[in-house]
Short mmCIF file of C-alpha atoms in Angstrom, two decimals:
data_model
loop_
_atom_site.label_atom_id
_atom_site.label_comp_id
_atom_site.label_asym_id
_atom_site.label_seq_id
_atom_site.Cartn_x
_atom_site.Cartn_y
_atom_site.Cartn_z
CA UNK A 10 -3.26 -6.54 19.76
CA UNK A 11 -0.35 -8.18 17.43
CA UNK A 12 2.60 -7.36 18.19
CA UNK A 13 4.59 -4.65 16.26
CA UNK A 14 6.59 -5.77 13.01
CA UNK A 15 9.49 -3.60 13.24
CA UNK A 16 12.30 -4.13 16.02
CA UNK A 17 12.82 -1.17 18.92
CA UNK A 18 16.15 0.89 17.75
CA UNK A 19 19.31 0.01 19.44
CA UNK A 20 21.25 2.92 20.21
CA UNK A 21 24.79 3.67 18.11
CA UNK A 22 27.73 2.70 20.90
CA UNK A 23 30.43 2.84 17.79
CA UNK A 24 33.78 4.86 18.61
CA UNK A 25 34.08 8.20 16.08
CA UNK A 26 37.82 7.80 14.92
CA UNK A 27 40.03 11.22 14.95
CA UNK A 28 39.38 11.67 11.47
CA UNK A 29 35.68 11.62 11.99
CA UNK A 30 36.12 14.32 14.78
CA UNK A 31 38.29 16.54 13.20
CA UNK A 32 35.63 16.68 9.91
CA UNK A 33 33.10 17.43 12.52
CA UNK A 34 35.09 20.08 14.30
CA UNK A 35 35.79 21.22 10.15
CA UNK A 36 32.22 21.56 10.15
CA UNK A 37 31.41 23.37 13.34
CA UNK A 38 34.50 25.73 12.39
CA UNK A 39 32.73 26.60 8.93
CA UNK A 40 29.54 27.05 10.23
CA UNK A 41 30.98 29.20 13.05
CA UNK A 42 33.09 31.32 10.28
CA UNK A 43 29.91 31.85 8.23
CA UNK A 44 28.28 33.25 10.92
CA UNK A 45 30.85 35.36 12.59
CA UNK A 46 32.65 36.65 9.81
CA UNK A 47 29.51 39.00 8.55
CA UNK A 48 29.06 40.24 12.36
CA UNK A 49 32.63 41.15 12.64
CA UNK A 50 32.32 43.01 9.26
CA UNK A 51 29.61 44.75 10.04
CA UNK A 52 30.76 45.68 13.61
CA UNK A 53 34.50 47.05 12.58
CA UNK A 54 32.98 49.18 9.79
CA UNK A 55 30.15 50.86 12.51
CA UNK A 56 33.61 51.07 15.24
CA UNK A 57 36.11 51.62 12.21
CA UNK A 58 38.10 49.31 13.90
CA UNK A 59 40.75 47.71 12.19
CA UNK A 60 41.59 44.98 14.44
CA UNK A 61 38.18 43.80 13.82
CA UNK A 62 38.82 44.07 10.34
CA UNK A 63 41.92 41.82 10.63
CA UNK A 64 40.11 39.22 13.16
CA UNK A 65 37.32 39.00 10.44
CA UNK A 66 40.12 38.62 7.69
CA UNK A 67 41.53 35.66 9.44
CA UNK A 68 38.48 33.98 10.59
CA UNK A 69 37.25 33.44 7.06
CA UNK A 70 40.61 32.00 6.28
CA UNK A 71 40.50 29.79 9.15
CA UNK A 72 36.61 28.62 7.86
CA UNK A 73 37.99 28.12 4.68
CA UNK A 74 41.05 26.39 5.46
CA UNK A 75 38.78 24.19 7.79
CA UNK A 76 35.98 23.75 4.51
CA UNK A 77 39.19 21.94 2.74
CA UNK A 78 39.74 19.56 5.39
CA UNK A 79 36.13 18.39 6.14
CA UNK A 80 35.75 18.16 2.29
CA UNK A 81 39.11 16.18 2.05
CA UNK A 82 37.81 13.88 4.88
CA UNK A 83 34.48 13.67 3.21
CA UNK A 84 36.28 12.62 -0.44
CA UNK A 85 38.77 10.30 1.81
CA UNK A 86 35.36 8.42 3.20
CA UNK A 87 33.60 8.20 0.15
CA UNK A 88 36.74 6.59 -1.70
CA UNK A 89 37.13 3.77 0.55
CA UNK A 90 33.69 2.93 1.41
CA UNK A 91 33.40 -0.22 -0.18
CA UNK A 92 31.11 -1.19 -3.14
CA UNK A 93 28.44 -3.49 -2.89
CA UNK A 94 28.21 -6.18 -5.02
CA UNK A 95 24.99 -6.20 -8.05
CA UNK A 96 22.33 -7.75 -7.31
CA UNK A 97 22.36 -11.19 -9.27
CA UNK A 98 19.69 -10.64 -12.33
CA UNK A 99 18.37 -14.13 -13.43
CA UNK A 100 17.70 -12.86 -16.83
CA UNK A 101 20.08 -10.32 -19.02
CA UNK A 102 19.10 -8.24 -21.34
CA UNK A 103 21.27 -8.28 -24.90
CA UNK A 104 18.59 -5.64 -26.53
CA UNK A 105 16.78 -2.88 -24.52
CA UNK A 106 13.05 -4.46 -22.98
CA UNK A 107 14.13 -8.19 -24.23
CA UNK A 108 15.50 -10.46 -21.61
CA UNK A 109 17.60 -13.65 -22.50
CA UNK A 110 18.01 -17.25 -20.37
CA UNK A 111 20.52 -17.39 -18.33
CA UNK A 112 21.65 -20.25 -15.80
CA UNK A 113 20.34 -19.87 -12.48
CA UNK A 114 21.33 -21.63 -9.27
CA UNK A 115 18.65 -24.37 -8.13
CA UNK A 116 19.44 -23.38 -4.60
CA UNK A 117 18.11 -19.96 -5.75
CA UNK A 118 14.85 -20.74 -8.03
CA UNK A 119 11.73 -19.10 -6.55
CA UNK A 120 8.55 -20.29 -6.11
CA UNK A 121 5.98 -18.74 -8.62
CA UNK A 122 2.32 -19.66 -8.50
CA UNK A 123 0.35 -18.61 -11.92
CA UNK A 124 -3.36 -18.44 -10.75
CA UNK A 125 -5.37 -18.41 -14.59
CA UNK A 126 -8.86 -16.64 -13.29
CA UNK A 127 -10.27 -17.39 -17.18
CA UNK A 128 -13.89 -17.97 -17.25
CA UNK A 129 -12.61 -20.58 -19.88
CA UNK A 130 -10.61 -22.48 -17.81
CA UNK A 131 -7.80 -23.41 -19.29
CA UNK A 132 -8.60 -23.55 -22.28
CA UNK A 133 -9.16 -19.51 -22.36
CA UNK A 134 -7.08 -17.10 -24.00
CA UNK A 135 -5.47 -16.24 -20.22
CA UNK A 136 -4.56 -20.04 -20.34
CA UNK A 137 -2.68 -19.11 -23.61
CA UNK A 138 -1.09 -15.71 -21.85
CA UNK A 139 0.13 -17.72 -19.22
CA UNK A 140 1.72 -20.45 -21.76
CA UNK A 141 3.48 -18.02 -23.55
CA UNK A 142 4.58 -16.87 -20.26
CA UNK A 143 5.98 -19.86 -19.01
CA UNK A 144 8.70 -20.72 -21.15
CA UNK A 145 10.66 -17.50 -19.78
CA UNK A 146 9.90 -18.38 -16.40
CA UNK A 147 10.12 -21.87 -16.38
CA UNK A 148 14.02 -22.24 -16.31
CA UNK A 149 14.80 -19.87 -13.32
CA UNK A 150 11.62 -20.86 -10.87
CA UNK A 151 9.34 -23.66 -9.98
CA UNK A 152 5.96 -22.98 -11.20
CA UNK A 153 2.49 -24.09 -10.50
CA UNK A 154 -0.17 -23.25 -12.68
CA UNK A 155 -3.74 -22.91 -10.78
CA UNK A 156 -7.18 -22.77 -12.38
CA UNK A 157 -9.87 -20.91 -10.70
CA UNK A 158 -11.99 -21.50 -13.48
CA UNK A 159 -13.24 -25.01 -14.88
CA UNK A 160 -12.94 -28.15 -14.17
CA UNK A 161 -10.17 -28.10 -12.44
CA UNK A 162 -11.29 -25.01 -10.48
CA UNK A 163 -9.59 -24.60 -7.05
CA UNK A 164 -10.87 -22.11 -4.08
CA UNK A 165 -8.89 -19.99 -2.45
CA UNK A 166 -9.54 -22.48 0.79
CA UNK A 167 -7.24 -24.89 -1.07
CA UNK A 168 -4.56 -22.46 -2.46
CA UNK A 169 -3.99 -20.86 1.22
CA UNK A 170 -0.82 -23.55 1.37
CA UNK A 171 0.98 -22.63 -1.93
CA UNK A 172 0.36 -19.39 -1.50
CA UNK A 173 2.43 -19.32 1.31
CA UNK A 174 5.23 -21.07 0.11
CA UNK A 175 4.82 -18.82 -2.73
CA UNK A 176 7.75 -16.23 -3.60
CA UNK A 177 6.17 -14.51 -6.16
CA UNK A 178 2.65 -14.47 -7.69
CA UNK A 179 1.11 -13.67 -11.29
CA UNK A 180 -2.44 -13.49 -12.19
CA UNK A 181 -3.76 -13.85 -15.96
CA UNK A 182 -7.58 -12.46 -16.33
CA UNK A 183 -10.04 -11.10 -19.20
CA UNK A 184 -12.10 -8.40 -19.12
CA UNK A 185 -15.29 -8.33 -18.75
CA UNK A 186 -17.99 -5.04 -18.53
CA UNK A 187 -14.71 -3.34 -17.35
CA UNK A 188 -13.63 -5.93 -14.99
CA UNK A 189 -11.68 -9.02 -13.66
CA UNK A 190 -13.72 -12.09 -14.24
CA UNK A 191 -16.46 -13.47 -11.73
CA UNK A 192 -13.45 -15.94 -10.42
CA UNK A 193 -11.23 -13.74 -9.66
CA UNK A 194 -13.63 -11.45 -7.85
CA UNK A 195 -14.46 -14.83 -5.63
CA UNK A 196 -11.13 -15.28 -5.06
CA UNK A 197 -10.27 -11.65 -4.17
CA UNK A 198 -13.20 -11.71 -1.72
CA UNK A 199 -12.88 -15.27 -0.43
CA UNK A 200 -8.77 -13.51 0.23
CA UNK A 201 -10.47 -10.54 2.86
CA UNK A 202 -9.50 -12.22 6.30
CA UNK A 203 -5.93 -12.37 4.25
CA UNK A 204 -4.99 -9.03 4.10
CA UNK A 205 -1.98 -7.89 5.12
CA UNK A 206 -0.79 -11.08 6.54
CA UNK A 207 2.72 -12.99 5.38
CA UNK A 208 0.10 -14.19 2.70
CA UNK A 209 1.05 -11.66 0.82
CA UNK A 210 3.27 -9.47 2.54
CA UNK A 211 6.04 -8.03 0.14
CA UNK A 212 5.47 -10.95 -2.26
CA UNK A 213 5.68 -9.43 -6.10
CA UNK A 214 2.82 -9.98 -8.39
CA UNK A 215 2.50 -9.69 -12.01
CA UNK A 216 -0.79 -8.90 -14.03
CA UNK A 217 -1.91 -10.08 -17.36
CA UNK A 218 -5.28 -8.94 -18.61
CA UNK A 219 -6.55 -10.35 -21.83
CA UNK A 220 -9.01 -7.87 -24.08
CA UNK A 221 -11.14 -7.47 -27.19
CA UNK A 222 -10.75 -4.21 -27.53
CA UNK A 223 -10.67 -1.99 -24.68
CA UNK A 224 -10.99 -1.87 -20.65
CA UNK A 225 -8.01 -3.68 -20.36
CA UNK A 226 -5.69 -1.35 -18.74
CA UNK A 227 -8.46 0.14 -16.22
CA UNK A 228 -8.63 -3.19 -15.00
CA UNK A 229 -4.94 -3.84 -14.76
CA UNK A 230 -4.74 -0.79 -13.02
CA UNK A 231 -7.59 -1.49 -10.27
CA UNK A 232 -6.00 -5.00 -9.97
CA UNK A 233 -2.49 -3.62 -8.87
CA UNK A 234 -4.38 -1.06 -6.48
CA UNK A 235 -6.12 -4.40 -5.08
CA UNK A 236 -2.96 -6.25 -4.21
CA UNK A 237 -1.10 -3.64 -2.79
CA UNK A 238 -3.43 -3.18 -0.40
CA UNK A 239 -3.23 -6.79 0.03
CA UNK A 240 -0.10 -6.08 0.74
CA UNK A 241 1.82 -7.52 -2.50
CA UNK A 242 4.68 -5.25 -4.03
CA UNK A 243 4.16 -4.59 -7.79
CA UNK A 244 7.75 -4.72 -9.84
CA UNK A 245 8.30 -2.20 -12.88
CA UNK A 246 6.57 -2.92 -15.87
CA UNK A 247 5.12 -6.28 -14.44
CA UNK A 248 1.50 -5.61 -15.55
CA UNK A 249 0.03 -5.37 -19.46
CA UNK A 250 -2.62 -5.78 -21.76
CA UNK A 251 -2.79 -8.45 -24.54
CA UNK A 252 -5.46 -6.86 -26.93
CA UNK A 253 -6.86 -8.98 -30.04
CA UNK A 254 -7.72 -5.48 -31.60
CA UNK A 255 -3.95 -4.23 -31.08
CA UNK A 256 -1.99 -7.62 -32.01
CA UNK A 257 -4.30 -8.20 -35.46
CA UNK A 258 -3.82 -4.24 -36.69
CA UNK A 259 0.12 -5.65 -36.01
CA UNK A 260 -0.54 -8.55 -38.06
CA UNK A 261 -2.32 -6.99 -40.58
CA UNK A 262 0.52 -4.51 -41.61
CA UNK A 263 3.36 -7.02 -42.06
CA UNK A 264 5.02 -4.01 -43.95
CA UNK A 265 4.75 -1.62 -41.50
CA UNK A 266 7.31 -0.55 -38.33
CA UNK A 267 5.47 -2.57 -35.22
CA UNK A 268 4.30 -0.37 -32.98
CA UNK A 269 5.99 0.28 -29.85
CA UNK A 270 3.48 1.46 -27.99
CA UNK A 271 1.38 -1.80 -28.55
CA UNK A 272 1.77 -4.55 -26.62
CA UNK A 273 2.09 -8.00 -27.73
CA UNK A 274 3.29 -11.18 -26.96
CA UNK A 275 7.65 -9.99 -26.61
CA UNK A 276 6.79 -7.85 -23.89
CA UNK A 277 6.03 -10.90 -21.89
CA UNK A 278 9.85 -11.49 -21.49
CA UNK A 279 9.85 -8.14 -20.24
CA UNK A 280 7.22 -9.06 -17.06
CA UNK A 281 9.54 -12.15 -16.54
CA UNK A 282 12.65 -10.71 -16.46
CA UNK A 283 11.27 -7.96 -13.51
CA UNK A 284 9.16 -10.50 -11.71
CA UNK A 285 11.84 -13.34 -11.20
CA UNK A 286 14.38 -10.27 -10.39
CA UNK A 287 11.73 -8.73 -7.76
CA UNK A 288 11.22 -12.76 -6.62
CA UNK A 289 14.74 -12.90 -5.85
CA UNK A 290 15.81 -10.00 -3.87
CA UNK A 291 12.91 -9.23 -2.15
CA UNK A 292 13.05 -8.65 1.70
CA UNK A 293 11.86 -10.77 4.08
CA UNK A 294 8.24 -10.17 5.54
CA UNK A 295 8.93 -8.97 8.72
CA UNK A 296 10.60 -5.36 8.43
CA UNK A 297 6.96 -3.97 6.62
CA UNK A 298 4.23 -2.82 8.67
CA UNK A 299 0.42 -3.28 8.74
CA UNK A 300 -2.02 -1.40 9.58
CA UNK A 301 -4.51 -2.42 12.01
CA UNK A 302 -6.89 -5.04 9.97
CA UNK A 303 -10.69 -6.64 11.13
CA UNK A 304 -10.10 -10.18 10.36
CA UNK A 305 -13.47 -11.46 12.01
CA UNK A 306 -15.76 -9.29 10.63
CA UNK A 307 -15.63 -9.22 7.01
CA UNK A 308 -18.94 -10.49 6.25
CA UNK A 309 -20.93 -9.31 8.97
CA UNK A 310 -24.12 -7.17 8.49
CA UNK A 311 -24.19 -3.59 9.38
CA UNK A 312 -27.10 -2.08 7.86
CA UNK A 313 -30.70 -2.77 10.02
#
């Protein structure tokens, strides 16, 4: 059996200051006073004692009085706890869902590897996706483009290496008969004895699926399901649909308002601005989990 990926807890030695006691004994006192204060009611009106009466007068005031000071405490806490620092962006945005260059660190440029699963090769229209891509990816990360189509076609056998030293991942793919292409499928399947390991573990992907008409967004859908379980994260709005059918009915209305709900070629800075974020904060592998996976067996027969 592996051995677990999360670390045993180690138990909480730290000193409570006064102040942290006296909030707590606040909080005991309130919850005390909300409790007692009805059953001393209730019991002076049945005894029509008015002792009880007074008791029950000054135990709410006492609650109350110790409400203020656990809230004060609380306020006091919450005023000096420092703030972290934001998270360094490599991209801002000067207009909402368009992301601009900005410099980036070279001790801080991931590693992205754009895997083009055309049936064309590259010299497909997910070749072209991934070229329009690259220009807003290219100055904050070191890319390599893989074909897994083609001429230069590469098996997953011979990617295993830069996938590891990969730090983020996107995949470009049409769709055909409501699917990835034949490639990618023998990728993904060539992948099985992969799953879960630091492969892929917590690496972000993005998705770019290329379309006629329609299927396109069933299949980016599946494919996100697919790496997850692989064990890849998938960053906001890191996944869409370049349709010929919805970019010519934009270019064919010059005239008209673009519309927003159809994506086209802008949104791309979009995916780039989420993935190289995601890239660059993401946790290291070992705090996630994984579930127990058969990495032997994955193409044995089981039916006789």
């Amino acid at each position: 059996m592996p051995k677990p990926l999360f670390k045993p807890p180690v138990r909480d030695t730290t000193v409570n200051s006064g102040r942290e006691m006296l909030a707590r004994a606040g909080t005991l006192v309130l919850l005390g006073g909300m409790i007692g204060v009805p059953l001393l009611v209730i019991h002076a009106r049945e005894t029509q004692s008015m002792p009880h009466f007074a008791g029950a007068i000054g135990l709410a005031v006492f609650a109350v009085a110790a409400g203020y000071v656990v809230r004060r405490e609380r306020l006091a806490r919450t005023r000096a706890r420092p703030v972290p620092p934001p998270v360094a962006c490599p991209i801002h945005n000067e207009h909402p869902g368009r992301g601009t260059p900005a410099a980036v660190a070279a001790a801080h440029r991931p590693r992205i590897i754009l895997l083009n699963a055309s049936l064309a090769g590259p010299t497909g229209n997910s070749a072209r996706a991934l070229e329009h891509l690259t220009p807003h990816l290219a100055p904050h990360a070191e890319l390599l483009v893989v074909e897994l189509s083609g001429p230069d076609a590469r098996a997953f056998d011979k990617l295993e290496p830069a996938l590891a030293n990969a730090d983020a991942v996107v995949i470009a793919t049409g769709t055909h008969w409501d699917s990835w292409s034949s490639a990618l499928q023998r990728f993904l399947e060539d992948a099985t004895p992969s799953e879960g390991s630091a492969l892929w573990l917590g690496k972000p992907a993005a998705i770019i699926v290329t379309e006629h008409s329609t299927g396109g967004k069933g299949v980016l859908s599946r494919l996100q399901g697919v790496l997850v379980t692989f064990g890849c994260t998938i960053p906001p709005l890191s996944g869409l649909v370049l349709s010929q059918a919805a970019l010519r009915a934009n270019d064919r209305a010059p005239r008209a308002p673009r519309a927003a709900d159809f994506w086209d070629l802008n949104d791309l800075t979009t995916v780039a601005h989420n993935l190289l974020l995601a890239a660059r904060t993401r946790p290291d592998a070992t705090p996630w989990q994984v579930w127990p996976v058969d990495r032997e067996n994955t193409h044995h027969r089981w039916l006789e």
